[in-house]
mmCIF file of C-alpha atoms and ligand atoms in Angstrom:
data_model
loop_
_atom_site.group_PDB
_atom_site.id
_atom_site.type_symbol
_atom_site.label_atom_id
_atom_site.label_comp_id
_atom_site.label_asym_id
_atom_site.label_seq_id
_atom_site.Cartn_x
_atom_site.Cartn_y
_atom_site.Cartn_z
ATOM 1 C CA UNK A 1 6.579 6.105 -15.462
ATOM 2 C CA UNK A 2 3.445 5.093 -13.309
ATOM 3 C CA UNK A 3 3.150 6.558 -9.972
ATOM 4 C CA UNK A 4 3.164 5.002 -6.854
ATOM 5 C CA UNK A 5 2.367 5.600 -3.182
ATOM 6 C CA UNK A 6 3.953 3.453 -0.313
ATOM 7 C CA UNK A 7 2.680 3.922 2.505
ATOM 8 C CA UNK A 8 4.212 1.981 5.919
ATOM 9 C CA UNK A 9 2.846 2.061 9.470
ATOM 10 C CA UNK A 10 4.610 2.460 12.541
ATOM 11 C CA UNK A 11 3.969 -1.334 13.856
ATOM 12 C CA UNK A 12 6.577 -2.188 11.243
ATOM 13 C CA UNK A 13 8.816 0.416 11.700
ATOM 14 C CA UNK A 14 9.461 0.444 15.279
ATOM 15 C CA UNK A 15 10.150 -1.765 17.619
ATOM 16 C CA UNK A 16 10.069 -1.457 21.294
ATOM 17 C CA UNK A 17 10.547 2.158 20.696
ATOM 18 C CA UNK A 18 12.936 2.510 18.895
ATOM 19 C CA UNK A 19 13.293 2.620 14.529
ATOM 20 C CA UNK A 20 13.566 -1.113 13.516
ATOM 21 C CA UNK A 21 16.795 -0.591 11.559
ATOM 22 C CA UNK A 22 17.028 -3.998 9.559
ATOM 23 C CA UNK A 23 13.150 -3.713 9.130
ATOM 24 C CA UNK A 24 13.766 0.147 7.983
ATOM 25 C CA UNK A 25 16.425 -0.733 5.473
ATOM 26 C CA UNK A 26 14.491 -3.745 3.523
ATOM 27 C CA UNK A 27 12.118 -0.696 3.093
ATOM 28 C CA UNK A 28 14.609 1.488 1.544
ATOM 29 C CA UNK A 29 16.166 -1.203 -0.318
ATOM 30 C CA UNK A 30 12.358 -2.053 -1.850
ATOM 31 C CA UNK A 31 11.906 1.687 -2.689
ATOM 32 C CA UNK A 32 15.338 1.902 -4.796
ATOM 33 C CA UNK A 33 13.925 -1.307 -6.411
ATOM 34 C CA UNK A 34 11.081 0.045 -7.471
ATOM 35 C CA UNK A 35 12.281 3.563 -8.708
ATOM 36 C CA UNK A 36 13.610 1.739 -12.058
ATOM 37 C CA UNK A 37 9.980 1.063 -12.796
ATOM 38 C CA UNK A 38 7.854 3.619 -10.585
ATOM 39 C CA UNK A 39 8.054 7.290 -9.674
ATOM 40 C CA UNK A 40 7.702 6.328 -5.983
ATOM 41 C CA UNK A 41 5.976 8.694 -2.861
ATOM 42 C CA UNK A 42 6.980 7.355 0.310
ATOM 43 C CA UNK A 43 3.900 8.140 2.844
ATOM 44 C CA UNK A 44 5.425 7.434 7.144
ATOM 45 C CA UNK A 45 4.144 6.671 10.196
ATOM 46 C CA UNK A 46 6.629 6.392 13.365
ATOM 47 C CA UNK A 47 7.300 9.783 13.954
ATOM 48 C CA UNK A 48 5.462 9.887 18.030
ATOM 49 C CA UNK A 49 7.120 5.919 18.488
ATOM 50 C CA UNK A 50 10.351 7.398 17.949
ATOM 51 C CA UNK A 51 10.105 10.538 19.999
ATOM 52 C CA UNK A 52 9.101 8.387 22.543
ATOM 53 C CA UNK A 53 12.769 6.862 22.285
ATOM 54 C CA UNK A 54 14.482 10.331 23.955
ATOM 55 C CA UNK A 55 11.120 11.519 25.419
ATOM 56 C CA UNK A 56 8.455 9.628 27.793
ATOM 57 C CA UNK A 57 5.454 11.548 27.606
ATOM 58 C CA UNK A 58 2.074 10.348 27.330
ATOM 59 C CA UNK A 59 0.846 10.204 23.759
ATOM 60 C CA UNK A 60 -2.696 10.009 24.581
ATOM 61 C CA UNK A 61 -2.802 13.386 25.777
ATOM 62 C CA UNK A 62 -2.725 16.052 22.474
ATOM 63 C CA UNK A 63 0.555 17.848 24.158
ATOM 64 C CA UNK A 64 2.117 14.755 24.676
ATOM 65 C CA UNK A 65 1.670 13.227 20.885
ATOM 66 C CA UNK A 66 2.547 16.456 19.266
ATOM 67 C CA UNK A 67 5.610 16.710 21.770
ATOM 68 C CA UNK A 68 6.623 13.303 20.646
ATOM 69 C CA UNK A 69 5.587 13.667 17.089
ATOM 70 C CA UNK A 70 7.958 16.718 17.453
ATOM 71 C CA UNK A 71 11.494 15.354 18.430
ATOM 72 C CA UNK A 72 10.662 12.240 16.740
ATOM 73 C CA UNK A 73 9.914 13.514 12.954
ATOM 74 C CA UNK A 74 13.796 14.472 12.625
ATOM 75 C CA UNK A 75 14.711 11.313 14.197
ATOM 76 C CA UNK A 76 12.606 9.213 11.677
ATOM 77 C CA UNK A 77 13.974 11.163 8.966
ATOM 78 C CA UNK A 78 17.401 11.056 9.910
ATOM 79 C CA UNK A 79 16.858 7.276 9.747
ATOM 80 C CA UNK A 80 15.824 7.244 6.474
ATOM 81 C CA UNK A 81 17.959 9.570 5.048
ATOM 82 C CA UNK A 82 20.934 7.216 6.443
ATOM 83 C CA UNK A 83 19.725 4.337 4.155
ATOM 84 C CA UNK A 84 18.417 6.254 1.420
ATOM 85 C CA UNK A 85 22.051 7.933 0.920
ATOM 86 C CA UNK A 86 23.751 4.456 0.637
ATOM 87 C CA UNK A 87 21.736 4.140 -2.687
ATOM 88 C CA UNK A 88 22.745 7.777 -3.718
ATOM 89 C CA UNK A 89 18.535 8.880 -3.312
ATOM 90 C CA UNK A 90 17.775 12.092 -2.341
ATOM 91 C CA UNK A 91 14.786 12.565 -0.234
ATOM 92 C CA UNK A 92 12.332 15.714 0.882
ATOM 93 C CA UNK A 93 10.470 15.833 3.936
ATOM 94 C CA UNK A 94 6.708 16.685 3.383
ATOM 95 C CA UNK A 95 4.075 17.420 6.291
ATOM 96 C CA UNK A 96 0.228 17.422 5.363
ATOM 97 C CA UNK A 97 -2.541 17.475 7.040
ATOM 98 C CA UNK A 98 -6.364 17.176 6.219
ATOM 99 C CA UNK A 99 -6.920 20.518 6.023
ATOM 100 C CA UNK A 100 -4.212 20.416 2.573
ATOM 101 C CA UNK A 101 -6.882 18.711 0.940
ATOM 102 C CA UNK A 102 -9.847 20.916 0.899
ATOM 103 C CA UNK A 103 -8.831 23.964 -1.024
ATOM 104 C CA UNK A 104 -7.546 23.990 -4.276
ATOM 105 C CA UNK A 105 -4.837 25.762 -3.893
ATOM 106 C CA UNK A 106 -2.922 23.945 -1.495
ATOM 107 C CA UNK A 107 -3.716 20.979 -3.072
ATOM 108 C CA UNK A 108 -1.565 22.797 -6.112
ATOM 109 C CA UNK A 109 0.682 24.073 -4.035
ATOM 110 C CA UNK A 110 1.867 20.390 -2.728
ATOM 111 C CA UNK A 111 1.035 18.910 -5.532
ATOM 112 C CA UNK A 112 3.840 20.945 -7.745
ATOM 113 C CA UNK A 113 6.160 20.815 -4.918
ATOM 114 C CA UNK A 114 6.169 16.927 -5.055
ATOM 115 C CA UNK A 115 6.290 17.242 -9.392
ATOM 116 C CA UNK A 116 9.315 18.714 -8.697
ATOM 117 C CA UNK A 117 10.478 16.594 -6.597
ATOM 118 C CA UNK A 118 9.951 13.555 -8.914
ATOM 119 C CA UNK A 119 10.700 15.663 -12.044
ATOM 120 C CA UNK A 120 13.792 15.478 -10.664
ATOM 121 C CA UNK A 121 14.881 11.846 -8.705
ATOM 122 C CA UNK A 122 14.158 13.169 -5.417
ATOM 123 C CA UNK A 123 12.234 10.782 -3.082
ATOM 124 C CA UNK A 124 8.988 12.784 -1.014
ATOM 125 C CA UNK A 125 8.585 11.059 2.010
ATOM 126 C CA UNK A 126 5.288 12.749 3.812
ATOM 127 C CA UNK A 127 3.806 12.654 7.377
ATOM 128 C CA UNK A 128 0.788 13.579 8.676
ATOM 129 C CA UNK A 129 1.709 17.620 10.418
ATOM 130 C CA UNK A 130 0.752 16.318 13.940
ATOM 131 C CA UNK A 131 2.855 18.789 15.833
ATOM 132 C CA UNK A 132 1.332 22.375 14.854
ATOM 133 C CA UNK A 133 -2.473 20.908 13.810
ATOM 134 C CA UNK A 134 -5.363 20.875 15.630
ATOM 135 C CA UNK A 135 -7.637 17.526 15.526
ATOM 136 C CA UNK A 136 -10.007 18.488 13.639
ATOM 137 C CA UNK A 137 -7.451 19.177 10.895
ATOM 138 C CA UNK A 138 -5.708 16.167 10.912
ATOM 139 C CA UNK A 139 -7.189 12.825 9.057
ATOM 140 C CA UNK A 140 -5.687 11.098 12.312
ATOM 141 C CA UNK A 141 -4.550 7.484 10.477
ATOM 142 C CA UNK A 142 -2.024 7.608 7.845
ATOM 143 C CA UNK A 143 -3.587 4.699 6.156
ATOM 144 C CA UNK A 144 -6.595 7.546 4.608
ATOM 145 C CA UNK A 145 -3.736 10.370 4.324
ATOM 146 C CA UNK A 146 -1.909 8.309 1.634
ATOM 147 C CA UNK A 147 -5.240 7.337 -0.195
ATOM 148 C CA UNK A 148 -5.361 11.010 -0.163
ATOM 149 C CA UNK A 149 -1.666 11.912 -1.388
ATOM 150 C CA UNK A 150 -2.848 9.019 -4.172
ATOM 151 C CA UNK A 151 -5.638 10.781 -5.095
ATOM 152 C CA UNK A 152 -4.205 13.985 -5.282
ATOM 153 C CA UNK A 153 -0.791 13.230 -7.015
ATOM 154 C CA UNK A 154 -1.771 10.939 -9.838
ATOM 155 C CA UNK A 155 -0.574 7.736 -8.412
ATOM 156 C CA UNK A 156 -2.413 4.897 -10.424
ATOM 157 C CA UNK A 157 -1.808 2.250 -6.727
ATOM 158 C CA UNK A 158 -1.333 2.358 -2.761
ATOM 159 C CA UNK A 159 0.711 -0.145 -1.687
ATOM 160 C CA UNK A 160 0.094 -0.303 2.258
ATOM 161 C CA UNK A 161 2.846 -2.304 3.978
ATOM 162 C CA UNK A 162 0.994 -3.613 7.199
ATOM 163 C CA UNK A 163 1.250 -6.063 10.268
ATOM 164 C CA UNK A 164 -0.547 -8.219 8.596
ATOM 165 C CA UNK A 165 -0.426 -10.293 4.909
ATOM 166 C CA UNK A 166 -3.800 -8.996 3.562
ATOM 167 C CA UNK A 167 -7.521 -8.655 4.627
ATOM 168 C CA UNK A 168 -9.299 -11.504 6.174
ATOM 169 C CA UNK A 169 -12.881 -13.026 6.075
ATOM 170 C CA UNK A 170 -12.635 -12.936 10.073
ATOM 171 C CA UNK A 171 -9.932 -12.145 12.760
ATOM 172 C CA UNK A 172 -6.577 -13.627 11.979
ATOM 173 C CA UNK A 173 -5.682 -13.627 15.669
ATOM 174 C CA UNK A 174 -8.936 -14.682 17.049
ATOM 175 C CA UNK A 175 -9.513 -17.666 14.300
ATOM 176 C CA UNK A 176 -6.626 -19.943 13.296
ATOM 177 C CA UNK A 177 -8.930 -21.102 9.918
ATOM 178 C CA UNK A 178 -9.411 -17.068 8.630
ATOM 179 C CA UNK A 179 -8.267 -16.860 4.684
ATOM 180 C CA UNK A 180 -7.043 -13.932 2.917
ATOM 181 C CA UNK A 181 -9.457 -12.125 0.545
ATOM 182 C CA UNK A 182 -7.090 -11.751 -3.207
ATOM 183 C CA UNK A 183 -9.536 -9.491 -4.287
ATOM 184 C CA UNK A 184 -11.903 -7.100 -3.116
ATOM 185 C CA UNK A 185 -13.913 -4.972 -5.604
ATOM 186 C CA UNK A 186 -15.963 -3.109 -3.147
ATOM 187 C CA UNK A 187 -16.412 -2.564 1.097
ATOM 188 C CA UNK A 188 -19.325 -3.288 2.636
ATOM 189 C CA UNK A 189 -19.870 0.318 4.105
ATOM 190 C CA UNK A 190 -21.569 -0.744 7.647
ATOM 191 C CA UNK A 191 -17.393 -1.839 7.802
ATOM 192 C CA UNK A 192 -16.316 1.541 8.143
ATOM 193 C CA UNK A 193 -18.155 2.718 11.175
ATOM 194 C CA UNK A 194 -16.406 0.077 13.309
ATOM 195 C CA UNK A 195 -13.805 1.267 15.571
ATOM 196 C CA UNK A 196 -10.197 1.956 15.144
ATOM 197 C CA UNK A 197 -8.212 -1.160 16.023
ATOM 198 C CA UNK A 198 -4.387 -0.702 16.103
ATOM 199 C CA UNK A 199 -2.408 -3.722 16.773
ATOM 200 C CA UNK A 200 0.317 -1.525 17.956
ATOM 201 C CA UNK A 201 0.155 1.438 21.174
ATOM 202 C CA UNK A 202 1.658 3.699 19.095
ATOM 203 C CA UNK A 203 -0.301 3.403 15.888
ATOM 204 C CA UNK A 204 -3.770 4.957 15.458
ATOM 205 C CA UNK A 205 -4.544 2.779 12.550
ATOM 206 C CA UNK A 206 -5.934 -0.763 12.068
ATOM 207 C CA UNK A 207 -8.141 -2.497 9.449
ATOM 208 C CA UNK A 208 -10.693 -0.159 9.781
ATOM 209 C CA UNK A 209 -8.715 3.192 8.515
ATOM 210 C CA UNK A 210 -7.428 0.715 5.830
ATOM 211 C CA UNK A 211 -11.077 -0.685 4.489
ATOM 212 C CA UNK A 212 -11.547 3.326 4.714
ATOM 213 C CA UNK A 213 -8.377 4.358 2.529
ATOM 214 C CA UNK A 214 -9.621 1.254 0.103
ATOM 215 C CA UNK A 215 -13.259 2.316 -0.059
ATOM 216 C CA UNK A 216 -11.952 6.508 -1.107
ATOM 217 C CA UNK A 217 -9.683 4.641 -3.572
ATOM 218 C CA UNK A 218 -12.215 1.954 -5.105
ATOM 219 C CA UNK A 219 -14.881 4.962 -5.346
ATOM 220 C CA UNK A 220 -12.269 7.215 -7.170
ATOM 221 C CA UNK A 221 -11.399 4.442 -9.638
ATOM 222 C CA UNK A 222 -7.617 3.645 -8.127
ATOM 223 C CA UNK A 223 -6.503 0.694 -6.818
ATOM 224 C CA UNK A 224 -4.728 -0.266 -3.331
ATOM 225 C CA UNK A 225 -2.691 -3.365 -2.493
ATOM 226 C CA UNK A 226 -2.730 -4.873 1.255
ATOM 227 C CA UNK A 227 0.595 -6.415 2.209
ATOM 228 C CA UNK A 228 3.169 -7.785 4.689
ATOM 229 C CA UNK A 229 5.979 -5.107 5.730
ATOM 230 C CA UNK A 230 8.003 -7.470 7.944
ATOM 231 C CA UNK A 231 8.508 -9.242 4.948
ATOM 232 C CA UNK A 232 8.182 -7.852 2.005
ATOM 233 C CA UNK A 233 8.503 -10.279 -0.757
ATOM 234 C CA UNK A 234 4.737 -10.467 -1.404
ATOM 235 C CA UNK A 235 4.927 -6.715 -2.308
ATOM 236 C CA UNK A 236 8.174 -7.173 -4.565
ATOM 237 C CA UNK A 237 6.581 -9.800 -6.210
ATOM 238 C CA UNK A 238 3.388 -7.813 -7.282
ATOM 239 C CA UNK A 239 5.451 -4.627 -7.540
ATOM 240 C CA UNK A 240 8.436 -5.442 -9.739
ATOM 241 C CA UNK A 241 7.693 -9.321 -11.274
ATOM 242 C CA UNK A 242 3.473 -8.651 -11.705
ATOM 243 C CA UNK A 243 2.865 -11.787 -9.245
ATOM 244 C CA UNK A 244 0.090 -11.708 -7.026
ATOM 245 C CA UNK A 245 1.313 -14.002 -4.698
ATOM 246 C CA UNK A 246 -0.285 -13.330 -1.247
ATOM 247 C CA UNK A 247 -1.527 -9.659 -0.132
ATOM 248 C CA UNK A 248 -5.186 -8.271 -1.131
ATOM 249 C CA UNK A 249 -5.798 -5.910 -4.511
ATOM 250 C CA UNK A 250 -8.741 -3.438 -3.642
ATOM 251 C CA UNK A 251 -10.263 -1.901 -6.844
ATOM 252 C CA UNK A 252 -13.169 -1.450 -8.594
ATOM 253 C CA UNK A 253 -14.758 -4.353 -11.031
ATOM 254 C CA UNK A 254 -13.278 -4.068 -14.286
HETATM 255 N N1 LIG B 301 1.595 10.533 12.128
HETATM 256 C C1 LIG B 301 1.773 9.500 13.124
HETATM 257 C C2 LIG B 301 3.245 9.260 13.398
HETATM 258 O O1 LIG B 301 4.096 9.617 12.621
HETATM 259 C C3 LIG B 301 1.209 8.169 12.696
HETATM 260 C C4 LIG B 301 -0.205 8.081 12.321
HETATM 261 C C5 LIG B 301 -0.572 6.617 12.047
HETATM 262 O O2 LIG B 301 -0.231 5.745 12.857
HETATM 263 O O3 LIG B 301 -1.169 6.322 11.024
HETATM 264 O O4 LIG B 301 3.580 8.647 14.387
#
């Protein structure tokens, strides 16, 4: 079975605060979809947005997003471990950070742990380890983090399930006549030096960190699909019938 990474941001998980529940379970529902065809990685933002349902601190400050990330990573997980038991799926809490990535041997090290985790039906569900890292260790976005856990576990795709329905020639909100790019074979690199631009206070993400997960994936030869997660038809379609129907396809020219 081919592998594949999910990764969802915490603009579609949360809402005013709190876990979007309905949103949450169409997720979960997707995910037990797609385990009769894919061994599926789930990759999680929303962990400070829902500390900051039981804590008000400022996530700005580093004390304040690791407190939050803190009492909020049980909270997310409890969540999903809710839905994900009403379709009899067992699931593992993973935390990475950058730092995983640049020796060997913890690459192993997670990378066998999450083998046997698929080897044997159990969903991984991985976070970026913002509560005991320092900044410098952590890749910041989760949108480069799953390129990463992509990379490093096999997975042939990265679906992203995003705010938005795909990557546009120009600003969606700022120009009613942008179009959605189907394909994209390569970034333009000046592109990655803009700024962050999350769409959401509690995200650190944004088009940029995604044109950045889809450049590391184009350049390693993978591929990365763009979506809607408020609705997710576009991704079931590509996912489980092989229609592209709206969403963008990042990958390298055949
Ligand atoms: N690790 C952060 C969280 O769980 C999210 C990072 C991101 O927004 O990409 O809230």
């Amino acid at each position: 079975m081919k592998r594949v990474v999910v990764k969802v941001g915490t603009a579609v998980l949360t809402q005013n605060n709190e876990i979007a529940k309905v949103r949450m379970l169409n997720l979960v529902t997707l995910i037990a979809k797609l385990r009769t065809r894919y061994k599926v990685i789930l990759v999680t933002s929303g962990a400070v947005a829902a500390g900051y349902s039981t804590l008000k601190l400022d996530k700005r400050k580093q004390i304040g997003k690791r407190a939050l990330a803190a009492a909020g990573q049980p909270i997310l997980m409890t969540a999903y471990k809710n839905k994900f038991d009403i379709y009899d799926i067992p699931t593992a809490q993973i935390l990475l950070t950058e730092d995983d990535f640049d020796s060997g041997k913890r690459v192993t090290m997670f990378q066998e742990i999450i083998d046997a985790h698929l080897d044997n039906g159990i969903l991984p569900i991985i976070n970026e380890n913002d509560i005991s890292s320092t900044p410098e260790q952590l890749f910041g976005d989760n949108d480069q983090l799953s390129a990463n856990v992509a990379h490093a576990t096999g997975a042939e795709l990265l679906v992203i399930l995003s705010d938005i329905d795909g990557y546009y020639d120009k600003n969606p909100q700022e120009n009613k006549d942008a179009k959605i790019y189907k394909i994209i074979n390569e970034i333009p690199q000046d592109l990655l030096f803009d700024e962050s631009t999350p769409n959401n206070e509690f995200a650190t993400g944004g088009i940029v960190t995604k044109l950045k997960a889809a450049d590391f994936l184009i350049k390693k030869g993978l591929k990365m699909f763009l979506c809607n997660g408020f609705d997710l038809s576009a991704a079931e379609s590509y996912l489980l019938q092989d229609k592209h129907t709206l969403g963008t396809i990042f990958e390298s020219k055949k």
